[in-house]
Every structure is written in C-alpha cells, then in structure tokens.
Amino acid sequence: MRLYSTKSPNKFVDLKEAVFKGLPADNGLFMPEHIPTLPKYFIKNLKKYSFQEIAYKVTKTLLNGAIPNKDLKKIIEQSITFPAPVVSLDNQYHILELFHGPSLAFKDFGARFMAQLMSYFNKGEDRKLTILVATSGDTGGAVAAGFYKTPGIEVIILYPSGKVSNLQEKQLTTLGHNISALEVNGTFDDCQALVKKAFLDKECQSHLRLSSANSINISRLIPQSFYYFEAFKQLEKSRKKTAFCVPSGNFGNITAGLLAQKMGLPISHFIAATNANDVVPEYLASGTYTPRPSVPTISNAMDVGNPSNFARMLDLYQSEWGVMKDNISGYAYDDAQTRVGVKEVYDKYNYVIDTHGAVGYLALKEYLQKNKTHRGVILETAHPSKFIDEVEKVLNKQIEIPERLAILANKKKVAKFIEPSFDDFKAHLLSLD
Ligand SMILES: *Cc1c(COP(=O)(O)O)cnc(C)c1O
C-alpha cells in the first residue's frame, strides 16, 4: 500500500510513514493510492461474518500486504472489542450506535486502531514513542483509553484548565500507567500551540521520539469504515435504497463512509448533517466553499468552521462539485431545532438520542420526505449521557449514565498544572527523557 498527499498526488509514502507523520509536510492529507473493491460474494454475505472478520477483510484488502495477515488479525482483535449495534426505530429509521466503547463516542474506534497500528510499527525501535495530544475534551478521552497500557508508547495529554467537563477531565486524568495529563492554565489554542512548538523544537526532537494522535491521521479514518459494513449486515434484506446520515464536524466519519462505498458497499446516498457550522452543506448547495470561524452550539463536537477532511472529500471526487452533490446531500439545523429533534425522537420512538444524533435525525427526516421509498441509518456518534445537561433539560427526565462513565466520578484526578509557557512544557518533556 502506498499513500499520497492530497497536495502532491505523485509523491508516495508507505503506511508506516503516513501513520507516524500524521500530516504530510506540504499540509495536505494522506490518501491511499488505490481504493480496491471487495469481492461481491463478501458484500452479499456480510451476515456470515463477525464484526472483527468484516474489519479484517476490509483492512486486508485496503492495506494490500502492508502488514502480514497474522499481525493484522491481532491488530483487529485488539482494537475492535465492542459492538456497533443497529437499533431500528421503524422500517425507515435506523440508528447505528457507535458509543459502546470506553469513552462513549465513535472516536474510540479510530483511537484504538491507531494505537494498535502505532504499537505494531513501533516494534523493533529501542526508544519509546511519546505522543502529544492537545484536546478540548472528546478526542483526549478516546486517545487516552485507546493507548492505555500500549507497550513502548507514552501519551501526554494537554487540556485547558476549567474548560472541559468534570467527567471529561476524569477520562483524561485517572488512567495512569503510560497516560499522563497536563492541565494548562490557558485555552485549547494554547495547548495546541505548545504541542506544535514541541514538534518544531530541535532539542525536543533529538531527545524524544515524538508523534501526534491527530484526528486527520489515516489510521483513524480506516477503522471508521468498518461499521458501515457492520450496519448494513444488520439491516433486513430489502429492495429499499439505503442512505447513511452522518452528523459531521471535521467530516472524518462521512469520509470513511465514502471509502466503504468506494470499496463496494451499496450505499445509495450520504446525508451530511451539521449544526449552525454549515460550510459543507453550503458548498453542496452552491458550489462555493467559504470556511469561517466556528460558532458554539449544543452539539459542540461538530463546532468546526473549516473541516479538515473536506480536502479528502474533494480529492475523492476530483473536485467535481456536481458529482459530489449527486452522492451527498447537506442539511443544517440550529440549536432550537436540535432540541425539537431530541424531543421528537423520544416522544415518537421512546429512544433517547444525543444532540449530535438529533441533528442527524432531522436531516434524515428531511431527506426521506423527498425520497419516500428509501430508508436511512443515522450514525449515533455519542451516548446521550455525554451531553446529559442538555438532553435531560429537553426531555425533562433523568437519563442513565453507563457504569464505565459513572465510576470515573470517584476516581482521583492526577494532572500536572502548568502555565502556557513553552519553556515550562519543554522542561517537563526533557525531564521524561
Ligand atoms: C467528533 C464527533 C463528531 C464529528 O465527527 P467528524 O468525523 O469530525 O465529522 C460528531 N459527533 C460526536 C459526538 C463527536 O465526538
């Protein structure tokens, strides 16, 4: 397998380099040179395979020998360790629950697979790998859980003091072992700036082997394609066309769906659902892409004003707007509409959906009104208890917090408090050498 940068289509790297680099030097994004199709027999007979077997088959086909089969099998077995069930509300509305992992959001799939892949490629290196992650909350929790106890890899998480929720903070600060947290007396941007400076600093680079667990890493994208197959497998056989509706922020999840479709999964259409941060729906409607600063909403994991994976979407469609909009419809909703969506799903179907999923529900509903004979799968990207305040207010009832989140409340936070000063951060890093 070779990968190119969306900015230099004729220069290639191997998978190991793409995984450790994350971002190409030219600031493009890594894409696989070939996206092979899976055998028809496999697609027709998904029911015969377990989730892990599906994941293995998809990865083996895409990676095309980059990792020996037996190693690949182990990577899959250690990363796909929780299910992705489909809950059918009726015969048109289906929910793909992606929150059964440790941090209760779909990002667990990407983070775990990335951890396993990095650990595999890191074997034979005698120096440990240090991964720096700046987080505004959600990504850090998935990365911490994903890399927990991964041999040869140490993770340092930087988060802005007082700006993440209590349970989110506990997800970052209670694991111990190879995961440590720095509580930065500043903003998320300060955290990100410290990480960026460390990568540019010669002394840090020579004393430590540094890498990042950035969300645009190709190893986070690949596993997100698995559950589209897994969802399809669980749907009843039907002549109905099947659309997938994806609540989107950086558009990684939907890009992984496009990958699954390209590999042969018969997805009839994609629905890109956003909150008020609607630059992609706007592009799909008008052909003009205008990135702008993000605005805060109650579905805050999608508050993105310049989605990083949009470059991958353009690349897949060779920048042909007409082709892209035939395959993807965009819809956007404000917070008031989102609240109505949460309430409606509960009243109509007795299902508690989170604010991100509710944006998806509204978009699928609008799409099905024009495409009455189709059916749709909404990706439920997080468990509603992650956004408990908003959901409880709308439904006027208490919702259940899963055990694995609830137990964090009593765990002791361990974090080192630092000022947003690069000298202090660097001194900390060098002391780990
Ligand atoms: C990250 C996230 C999203 C956005 O996913 P993208 O791949 O960035 O489009 C949506 N919902 C939740 C709950 C998330 O954590």
GROMACS .gro file of C-alpha atoms and ligand atoms in nm:
model
  448
    1MET     CA    1   0.000   0.000   0.000
    2ARG     CA    2   0.120   0.347  -0.084
    3LEU     CA    3  -0.027   0.680   0.014
    4TYR     CA    4   0.000   1.024  -0.140
    5SER     CA    5  -0.065   1.371  -0.006
    6THR     CA    6  -0.373   1.545  -0.147
    7LYS     CA    7  -0.134   1.829  -0.230
    8SER     CA    8   0.126   1.616  -0.413
    9PRO     CA    9  -0.051   1.326  -0.588
   10ASN     CA   10   0.271   1.195  -0.743
   11LYS     CA   11   0.479   1.153  -0.428
   12PHE     CA   12   0.422   0.842  -0.220
   13VAL     CA   13   0.496   0.720   0.132
   14ASP     CA   14   0.436   0.382   0.293
   15LEU     CA   15   0.178   0.320   0.563
   16LYS     CA   16   0.428   0.339   0.849
   17GLU     CA   17   0.545   0.683   0.746
   18ALA     CA   18   0.187   0.806   0.699
   19VAL     CA   19   0.087   0.679   1.042
   20PHE     CA   20   0.384   0.829   1.228
   21LYS     CA   21   0.382   1.157   1.037
   22GLY     CA   22   0.005   1.207   1.054
   23LEU     CA   23   0.021   1.516   0.839
   24PRO     CA   24   0.234   1.538   0.520
   25ALA     CA   25   0.498   1.812   0.517
   26ASP     CA   26   0.303   2.000   0.247
   27ASN     CA   27  -0.002   2.026   0.477
   28GLY     CA   28  -0.220   1.807   0.255
   29LEU     CA   29  -0.379   1.486   0.384
   30PHE     CA   30  -0.269   1.130   0.321
   31MET     CA   31  -0.491   0.922   0.091
   32PRO     CA   32  -0.448   0.560  -0.026
   33GLU     CA   33  -0.318   0.537  -0.383
   34HIS     CA   34  -0.571   0.264  -0.467
   35ILE     CA   35  -0.909   0.200  -0.311
   36PRO     CA   36  -0.977  -0.161  -0.410
   37THR     CA   37  -1.324  -0.316  -0.431
   38LEU     CA   38  -1.423  -0.607  -0.213
   39PRO     CA   39  -1.548  -0.930  -0.370
   40LYS     CA   40  -1.923  -0.932  -0.449
   41TYR     CA   41  -1.962  -1.254  -0.254
   42PHE     CA   42  -1.837  -1.084   0.061
   43ILE     CA   43  -2.071  -0.785   0.025
   44LYS     CA   44  -2.369  -1.011  -0.046
   45ASN     CA   45  -2.294  -1.236   0.251
   46LEU     CA   46  -2.196  -0.992   0.524
   47LYS     CA   47  -2.423  -1.179   0.764
   48LYS     CA   48  -2.182  -1.471   0.761
   49TYR     CA   49  -1.904  -1.263   0.914
   50SER     CA   50  -1.847  -1.128   1.264
   51PHE     CA   51  -1.768  -0.759   1.311
   52GLN     CA   52  -1.399  -0.848   1.358
   53GLU     CA   53  -1.398  -1.064   1.046
   54ILE     CA   54  -1.551  -0.780   0.846
   55ALA     CA   55  -1.293  -0.537   0.984
   56TYR     CA   56  -1.013  -0.779   0.898
   57LYS     CA   57  -1.133  -0.835   0.543
   58VAL     CA   58  -1.176  -0.462   0.475
   59THR     CA   59  -0.833  -0.375   0.617
   60LYS     CA   60  -0.655  -0.662   0.447
   61THR     CA   61  -0.798  -0.557   0.113
   62LEU     CA   62  -0.714  -0.190   0.160
   63LEU     CA   63  -0.367  -0.240   0.310
   64ASN     CA   64  -0.281  -0.491   0.040
   65GLY     CA   65   0.008  -0.663   0.217
   66ALA     CA   66   0.145  -0.365   0.413
   67ILE     CA   67   0.111  -0.575   0.729
   68PRO     CA   68   0.138  -0.958   0.741
   69ASN     CA   69  -0.203  -1.127   0.783
   70LYS     CA   70  -0.140  -1.274   1.124
   71ASP     CA   71  -0.023  -0.941   1.267
   72LEU     CA   72  -0.317  -0.764   1.108
   73LYS     CA   73  -0.557  -1.011   1.262
   74LYS     CA   74  -0.413  -0.937   1.605
   75ILE     CA   75  -0.441  -0.563   1.549
   76ILE     CA   76  -0.808  -0.601   1.461
   77GLU     CA   77  -0.878  -0.834   1.754
   78GLN     CA   78  -0.727  -0.586   1.995
   79SER     CA   79  -0.898  -0.278   1.854
   80ILE     CA   80  -1.248  -0.394   1.761
   81THR     CA   81  -1.354  -0.504   2.107
   82PHE     CA   82  -1.704  -0.362   2.139
   83PRO     CA   83  -2.011  -0.386   1.917
   84ALA     CA   84  -2.180  -0.137   1.684
   85PRO     CA   85  -2.547  -0.237   1.707
   86VAL     CA   86  -2.826  -0.107   1.483
   87VAL     CA   87  -3.148  -0.012   1.660
   88SER     CA   88  -3.445   0.013   1.424
   89LEU     CA   89  -3.698   0.279   1.517
   90ASP     CA   90  -3.926   0.163   1.235
   91ASN     CA   91  -3.861   0.022   0.889
   92GLN     CA   92  -3.724   0.354   0.758
   93TYR     CA   93  -3.534   0.498   1.053
   94HIS     CA   94  -3.237   0.305   1.186
   95ILE     CA   95  -2.978   0.411   1.443
   96LEU     CA   96  -2.621   0.286   1.437
   97GLU     CA   97  -2.497   0.312   1.795
   98LEU     CA   98  -2.128   0.397   1.794
   99PHE     CA   99  -2.095   0.473   2.165
  100HIS     CA  100  -2.026   0.131   2.315
  101GLY     CA  101  -1.653   0.192   2.357
  102PRO     CA  102  -1.467   0.319   2.666
  103SER     CA  103  -1.512   0.692   2.604
  104LEU     CA  104  -1.872   0.658   2.476
  105ALA     CA  105  -1.813   0.815   2.135
  106PHE     CA  106  -1.731   0.679   1.792
  107LYS     CA  107  -1.378   0.819   1.823
  108ASP     CA  108  -1.293   0.509   2.027
  109PHE     CA  109  -1.280   0.303   1.706
  110GLY     CA  110  -1.022   0.531   1.545
  111ALA     CA  111  -0.816   0.581   1.858
  112ARG     CA  112  -0.788   0.211   1.941
  113PHE     CA  113  -0.695   0.108   1.590
  114MET     CA  114  -0.437   0.388   1.568
  115ALA     CA  115  -0.285   0.276   1.899
  116GLN     CA  116  -0.253  -0.084   1.781
  117LEU     CA  117  -0.108   0.019   1.446
  118MET     CA  118   0.145   0.255   1.602
  119SER     CA  119   0.243  -0.007   1.855
  120TYR     CA  120   0.296  -0.256   1.571
  121PHE     CA  121   0.511  -0.020   1.366
  122ASN     CA  122   0.699   0.083   1.679
  123LYS     CA  123   0.826  -0.270   1.746
  124GLY     CA  124   1.197  -0.300   1.699
  125GLU     CA  125   1.250   0.063   1.796
  126ASP     CA  126   1.452   0.075   2.113
  127ARG     CA  127   1.336   0.424   2.211
  128LYS     CA  128   0.987   0.478   2.338
  129LEU     CA  129   0.744   0.685   2.136
  130THR     CA  130   0.594   0.992   2.302
  131ILE     CA  131   0.257   1.102   2.172
  132LEU     CA  132   0.144   1.458   2.237
  133VAL     CA  133  -0.226   1.540   2.218
  134ALA     CA  134  -0.397   1.871   2.274
  135THR     CA  135  -0.766   1.827   2.343
  136SER     CA  136  -1.073   2.036   2.403
  137GLY     CA  137  -1.232   1.730   2.562
  138ASP     CA  138  -1.358   1.446   2.346
  139THR     CA  139  -1.057   1.340   2.143
  140GLY     CA  140  -0.835   1.320   2.451
  141GLY     CA  141  -1.063   1.071   2.625
  142ALA     CA  142  -1.070   0.836   2.327
  143VAL     CA  143  -0.695   0.863   2.273
  144ALA     CA  144  -0.619   0.806   2.643
  145ALA     CA  145  -0.835   0.493   2.653
  146GLY     CA  146  -0.706   0.375   2.315
  147PHE     CA  147  -0.337   0.392   2.409
  148TYR     CA  148  -0.376   0.280   2.771
  149LYS     CA  149  -0.104   0.024   2.852
  150THR     CA  150   0.020   0.010   2.491
  151PRO     CA  151   0.382  -0.109   2.521
  152GLY     CA  152   0.656   0.129   2.411
  153ILE     CA  153   0.424   0.427   2.385
  154GLU     CA  154   0.371   0.711   2.628
  155VAL     CA  155   0.088   0.962   2.588
  156ILE     CA  156   0.088   1.318   2.718
  157ILE     CA  157  -0.246   1.497   2.705
  158LEU     CA  158  -0.271   1.874   2.729
  159TYR     CA  159  -0.609   2.020   2.818
  160PRO     CA  160  -0.729   2.369   2.908
  161SER     CA  161  -0.790   2.407   3.281
  162GLY     CA  162  -1.156   2.460   3.371
  163LYS     CA  163  -1.274   2.426   3.012
  164VAL     CA  164  -1.361   2.058   2.994
  165SER     CA  165  -1.648   1.891   3.179
  166ASN     CA  166  -1.581   1.711   3.507
  167LEU     CA  167  -1.627   1.363   3.361
  168GLN     CA  168  -1.425   1.451   3.053
  169GLU     CA  169  -1.141   1.564   3.280
  170LYS     CA  170  -1.162   1.237   3.469
  171GLN     CA  171  -1.131   1.047   3.142
  172LEU     CA  172  -0.801   1.226   3.083
  173THR     CA  173  -0.654   1.221   3.431
  174THR     CA  174  -0.740   0.895   3.605
  175LEU     CA  175  -0.585   0.619   3.395
  176GLY     CA  176  -0.221   0.642   3.498
  177HIS     CA  177   0.039   0.397   3.363
  178ASN     CA  178   0.156   0.534   3.025
  179ILE     CA  179  -0.105   0.813   3.015
  180SER     CA  180  -0.033   1.147   3.181
  181ALA     CA  181  -0.214   1.478   3.172
  182LEU     CA  182  -0.100   1.838   3.176
  183GLU     CA  183  -0.361   2.085   3.292
  184VAL     CA  184  -0.275   2.405   3.111
  185ASN     CA  185  -0.369   2.739   3.261
  186GLY     CA  186  -0.499   2.866   2.927
  187THR     CA  187  -0.719   2.783   2.629
  188PHE     CA  188  -0.735   2.491   2.388
  189ASP     CA  189  -0.544   2.707   2.138
  190ASP     CA  190  -0.264   2.749   2.396
  191CYS     CA  191  -0.248   2.370   2.434
  192GLN     CA  192  -0.231   2.323   2.060
  193ALA     CA  193   0.039   2.590   2.026
  194LEU     CA  194   0.256   2.416   2.289
  195VAL     CA  195   0.229   2.085   2.102
  196LYS     CA  196   0.314   2.249   1.770
  197LYS     CA  197   0.620   2.421   1.920
  198ALA     CA  198   0.747   2.095   2.064
  199PHE     CA  199   0.739   1.938   1.717
  200LEU     CA  200   0.943   2.228   1.579
  201ASP     CA  201   1.193   2.233   1.865
  202LYS     CA  202   1.528   2.070   1.780
  203GLU     CA  203   1.611   1.975   2.136
  204CYS     CA  204   1.274   1.809   2.197
  205GLN     CA  205   1.306   1.626   1.868
  206SER     CA  206   1.655   1.498   1.943
  207HIS     CA  207   1.577   1.384   2.298
  208LEU     CA  208   1.240   1.227   2.232
  209ARG     CA  209   1.068   1.037   1.955
  210LEU     CA  210   0.757   1.247   1.913
  211SER     CA  211   0.435   1.174   1.729
  212SER     CA  212   0.080   1.302   1.737
  213ALA     CA  213  -0.260   1.133   1.754
  214ASN     CA  214  -0.420   1.391   1.533
  215SER     CA  215  -0.772   1.328   1.409
  216ILE     CA  216  -0.662   1.351   1.048
  217ASN     CA  217  -0.427   1.053   1.084
  218ILE     CA  218  -0.516   0.795   0.816
  219SER     CA  219  -0.511   0.523   1.082
  220ARG     CA  220  -0.811   0.683   1.249
  221LEU     CA  221  -1.005   0.701   0.925
  222ILE     CA  222  -0.968   0.339   0.814
  223PRO     CA  223  -1.146   0.174   1.111
  224GLN     CA  224  -1.435   0.417   1.081
  225SER     CA  225  -1.527   0.248   0.754
  226PHE     CA  226  -1.577  -0.092   0.928
  227TYR     CA  227  -1.905  -0.006   1.095
  228TYR     CA  228  -2.078   0.097   0.774
  229PHE     CA  229  -2.043  -0.268   0.666
  230GLU     CA  230  -2.142  -0.386   1.011
  231ALA     CA  231  -2.456  -0.168   0.996
  232PHE     CA  232  -2.551  -0.296   0.652
  233LYS     CA  233  -2.517  -0.651   0.774
  234GLN     CA  234  -2.774  -0.591   1.047
  235LEU     CA  235  -3.039  -0.434   0.823
  236GLU     CA  236  -3.309  -0.658   0.687
  237LYS     CA  237  -3.266  -0.752   0.324
  238SER     CA  238  -3.479  -0.509   0.128
  239ARG     CA  239  -3.513  -0.353  -0.213
  240LYS     CA  240  -3.520  -0.016  -0.042
  241LYS     CA  241  -3.230   0.214  -0.116
  242THR     CA  242  -3.017   0.277   0.193
  243ALA     CA  243  -2.882   0.620   0.281
  244PHE     CA  244  -2.638   0.690   0.565
  245CYS     CA  245  -2.682   1.009   0.762
  246VAL     CA  246  -2.370   1.137   0.937
  247PRO     CA  247  -2.366   1.415   1.200
  248SER     CA  248  -2.048   1.592   1.093
  249GLY     CA  249  -1.782   1.829   1.221
  250ASN     CA  250  -1.443   1.758   1.068
  251PHE     CA  251  -1.609   1.517   0.822
  252GLY     CA  252  -1.383   1.222   0.902
  253ASN     CA  253  -1.672   0.988   0.976
  254ILE     CA  254  -1.850   1.062   0.649
  255THR     CA  255  -1.523   1.034   0.454
  256ALA     CA  256  -1.481   0.683   0.599
  257GLY     CA  257  -1.831   0.605   0.470
  258LEU     CA  258  -1.733   0.727   0.124
  259LEU     CA  259  -1.440   0.487   0.146
  260ALA     CA  260  -1.674   0.197   0.233
  261GLN     CA  261  -1.897   0.289  -0.061
  262LYS     CA  262  -1.598   0.303  -0.293
  263MET     CA  263  -1.494  -0.042  -0.172
  264GLY     CA  264  -1.829  -0.175  -0.293
  265LEU     CA  265  -2.080  -0.131  -0.012
  266PRO     CA  266  -2.412  -0.043  -0.186
  267ILE     CA  267  -2.486   0.282  -0.002
  268SER     CA  268  -2.732   0.478  -0.218
  269HIS     CA  269  -2.670   0.822  -0.072
  270PHE     CA  270  -2.497   1.018   0.205
  271ILE     CA  271  -2.656   1.285   0.417
  272ALA     CA  272  -2.415   1.532   0.576
  273ALA     CA  273  -2.588   1.676   0.882
  274THR     CA  274  -2.442   1.979   1.059
  275ASN     CA  275  -2.536   2.232   1.323
  276ALA     CA  276  -2.502   2.606   1.253
  277ASN     CA  277  -2.145   2.536   1.135
  278ASP     CA  278  -2.270   2.464   0.786
  279VAL     CA  279  -1.987   2.535   0.543
  280VAL     CA  280  -2.018   2.193   0.377
  281PRO     CA  281  -2.399   2.195   0.330
  282GLU     CA  282  -2.347   2.543   0.189
  283TYR     CA  283  -2.083   2.411  -0.051
  284LEU     CA  284  -2.309   2.125  -0.161
  285ALA     CA  285  -2.590   2.371  -0.234
  286SER     CA  286  -2.386   2.641  -0.404
  287GLY     CA  287  -2.052   2.500  -0.519
  288THR     CA  288  -1.871   2.764  -0.313
  289TYR     CA  289  -1.663   2.673  -0.008
  290THR     CA  290  -1.626   2.951   0.247
  291PRO     CA  291  -1.453   2.844   0.569
  292ARG     CA  292  -1.519   3.069   0.867
  293PRO     CA  293  -1.463   3.072   1.245
  294SER     CA  294  -1.677   2.816   1.426
  295VAL     CA  295  -1.975   2.915   1.638
  296PRO     CA  296  -2.060   2.733   1.965
  297THR     CA  297  -2.366   2.505   1.969
  298ILE     CA  298  -2.526   2.233   2.187
  299SER     CA  299  -2.375   1.970   1.956
  300ASN     CA  300  -2.026   2.101   2.026
  301ALA     CA  301  -1.823   1.811   1.887
  302MET     CA  302  -1.938   1.939   1.547
  303ASP     CA  303  -1.841   2.304   1.600
  304VAL     CA  304  -1.594   2.321   1.315
  305GLY     CA  305  -1.566   2.613   1.075
  306ASN     CA  306  -1.309   2.467   0.837
  307PRO     CA  307  -1.345   2.087   0.836
  308SER     CA  308  -1.009   1.918   0.797
  309ASN     CA  309  -1.134   1.620   0.597
  310PHE     CA  310  -1.304   1.834   0.334
  311ALA     CA  311  -0.977   1.811   0.137
  312ARG     CA  312  -1.017   1.432   0.131
  313MET     CA  313  -1.374   1.462   0.005
  314LEU     CA  314  -1.266   1.693  -0.275
  315ASP     CA  315  -0.987   1.452  -0.359
  316LEU     CA  316  -1.227   1.155  -0.381
  317TYR     CA  317  -1.445   1.349  -0.626
  318GLN     CA  318  -1.156   1.513  -0.808
  319SER     CA  319  -1.308   1.844  -0.706
  320GLU     CA  320  -1.618   1.778  -0.919
  321TRP     CA  321  -1.893   1.957  -0.729
  322GLY     CA  322  -2.167   1.812  -0.948
  323VAL     CA  323  -2.063   1.453  -0.878
  324MET     CA  324  -2.022   1.515  -0.506
  325LYS     CA  325  -2.365   1.672  -0.465
  326ASP     CA  326  -2.531   1.383  -0.651
  327ASN     CA  327  -2.399   1.149  -0.381
  328ILE     CA  328  -2.414   1.372  -0.073
  329SER     CA  329  -2.695   1.599   0.046
  330GLY     CA  330  -2.626   1.857   0.315
  331TYR     CA  331  -2.863   1.982   0.583
  332ALA     CA  332  -2.802   2.217   0.875
  333TYR     CA  333  -3.003   2.288   1.192
  334ASP     CA  334  -2.978   2.540   1.473
  335ASP     CA  335  -2.994   2.462   1.846
  336ALA     CA  336  -3.368   2.520   1.879
  337GLN     CA  337  -3.435   2.271   1.601
  338THR     CA  338  -3.188   2.026   1.755
  339ARG     CA  339  -3.381   2.033   2.085
  340VAL     CA  340  -3.704   1.963   1.897
  341GLY     CA  341  -3.526   1.667   1.732
  342VAL     CA  342  -3.420   1.518   2.069
  343LYS     CA  343  -3.776   1.554   2.197
  344GLU     CA  344  -3.942   1.416   1.884
  345VAL     CA  345  -3.728   1.102   1.875
  346TYR     CA  346  -3.816   1.036   2.238
  347ASP     CA  347  -4.189   1.108   2.201
  348LYS     CA  348  -4.228   0.914   1.877
  349TYR     CA  349  -3.995   0.620   1.933
  350ASN     CA  350  -3.915   0.619   2.304
  351TYR     CA  351  -3.545   0.645   2.216
  352VAL     CA  352  -3.305   0.882   2.391
  353ILE     CA  353  -3.081   1.037   2.126
  354ASP     CA  354  -2.797   1.279   2.195
  355THR     CA  355  -2.777   1.628   2.045
  356HIS     CA  356  -2.543   1.520   1.762
  357GLY     CA  357  -2.763   1.228   1.667
  358ALA     CA  358  -3.066   1.458   1.679
  359VAL     CA  359  -2.912   1.676   1.409
  360GLY     CA  360  -2.877   1.357   1.206
  361TYR     CA  361  -3.240   1.260   1.272
  362LEU     CA  362  -3.367   1.594   1.144
  363ALA     CA  363  -3.157   1.563   0.829
  364LEU     CA  364  -3.271   1.209   0.758
  365LYS     CA  365  -3.633   1.313   0.809
  366GLU     CA  366  -3.597   1.595   0.559
  367TYR     CA  367  -3.430   1.362   0.311
  368LEU     CA  368  -3.694   1.089   0.346
  369GLN     CA  369  -3.971   1.340   0.287
  370LYS     CA  370  -3.838   1.376  -0.066
  371ASN     CA  371  -3.734   1.012  -0.103
  372LYS     CA  372  -4.029   0.829   0.046
  373THR     CA  373  -3.933   0.477  -0.056
  374HIS     CA  374  -3.580   0.490   0.087
  375ARG     CA  375  -3.455   0.403   0.432
  376GLY     CA  376  -3.175   0.557   0.634
  377VAL     CA  377  -2.917   0.484   0.901
  378ILE     CA  378  -2.828   0.764   1.142
  379LEU     CA  379  -2.485   0.740   1.299
  380GLU     CA  380  -2.538   0.800   1.672
  381THR     CA  381  -2.191   0.938   1.742
  382ALA     CA  382  -2.206   0.965   2.122
  383HIS     CA  383  -2.401   0.834   2.419
  384PRO     CA  384  -2.663   1.088   2.537
  385SER     CA  385  -2.512   1.091   2.887
  386LYS     CA  386  -2.206   1.268   2.746
  387PHE     CA  387  -2.434   1.567   2.688
  388ILE     CA  388  -2.651   1.499   2.989
  389ASP     CA  389  -2.738   1.855   3.088
  390GLU     CA  390  -2.891   1.942   2.753
  391VAL     CA  391  -3.069   1.610   2.698
  392GLU     CA  392  -3.219   1.598   3.049
  393LYS     CA  393  -3.342   1.955   3.016
  394VAL     CA  394  -3.516   1.883   2.686
  395LEU     CA  395  -3.671   1.553   2.795
  396ASN     CA  396  -3.743   1.672   3.147
  397LYS     CA  397  -3.629   1.341   3.291
  398GLN     CA  398  -3.318   1.178   3.426
  399ILE     CA  399  -3.114   0.968   3.187
  400GLU     CA  400  -2.893   0.679   3.271
  401ILE     CA  401  -2.516   0.717   3.290
  402PRO     CA  402  -2.336   0.398   3.183
  403GLU     CA  403  -2.127   0.234   3.453
  404ARG     CA  404  -1.795   0.295   3.277
  405LEU     CA  405  -1.855   0.670   3.281
  406ALA     CA  406  -2.021   0.684   3.622
  407ILE     CA  407  -1.735   0.514   3.807
  408LEU     CA  408  -1.496   0.789   3.698
  409ALA     CA  409  -1.668   1.035   3.932
  410ASN     CA  410  -1.499   0.873   4.233
  411LYS     CA  411  -1.155   0.833   4.080
  412LYS     CA  412  -0.872   1.062   4.176
  413LYS     CA  413  -0.758   1.316   3.923
  414VAL     CA  414  -0.384   1.322   3.860
  415ALA     CA  415  -0.258   1.610   3.646
  416LYS     CA  416   0.039   1.844   3.645
  417PHE     CA  417  -0.067   2.208   3.637
  418ILE     CA  418   0.140   2.422   3.401
  419GLU     CA  419   0.134   2.776   3.270
  420PRO     CA  420   0.101   2.806   2.891
  421SER     CA  421   0.476   2.866   2.866
  422PHE     CA  422   0.680   2.668   2.618
  423ASP     CA  423   0.988   2.675   2.843
  424ASP     CA  424   0.795   2.504   3.124
  425PHE     CA  425   0.643   2.250   2.887
  426LYS     CA  426   0.979   2.176   2.730
  427ALA     CA  427   1.144   2.134   3.070
  428HIS     CA  428   0.874   1.881   3.157
  429LEU     CA  429   0.925   1.691   2.833
  430LEU     CA  430   1.301   1.679   2.868
  431SER     CA  431   1.272   1.556   3.226
  432LEU     CA  432   1.097   1.245   3.087
  433ASP     CA  433   1.390   1.157   2.864
  434LIG     C1  434  -1.606   1.406   1.668
  434LIG     C2  435  -1.754   1.398   1.677
  434LIG     C3  436  -1.838   1.428   1.566
  434LIG     C4  437  -1.784   1.477   1.436
  434LIG     O1  438  -1.722   1.377   1.362
  434LIG     P1  439  -1.630   1.414   1.235
  434LIG     O2  440  -1.567   1.289   1.194
  434LIG     O3  441  -1.532   1.517   1.285
  434LIG     O4  442  -1.722   1.472   1.132
  434LIG     C5  443  -1.975   1.412   1.581
  434LIG     N1  444  -2.028   1.374   1.699
  434LIG     C6  445  -1.952   1.345   1.807
  434LIG     C7  446  -2.018   1.305   1.933
  434LIG     C8  447  -1.813   1.357   1.801
  434LIG     O5  448  -1.738   1.330   1.909
   0.00000   0.00000   0.00000
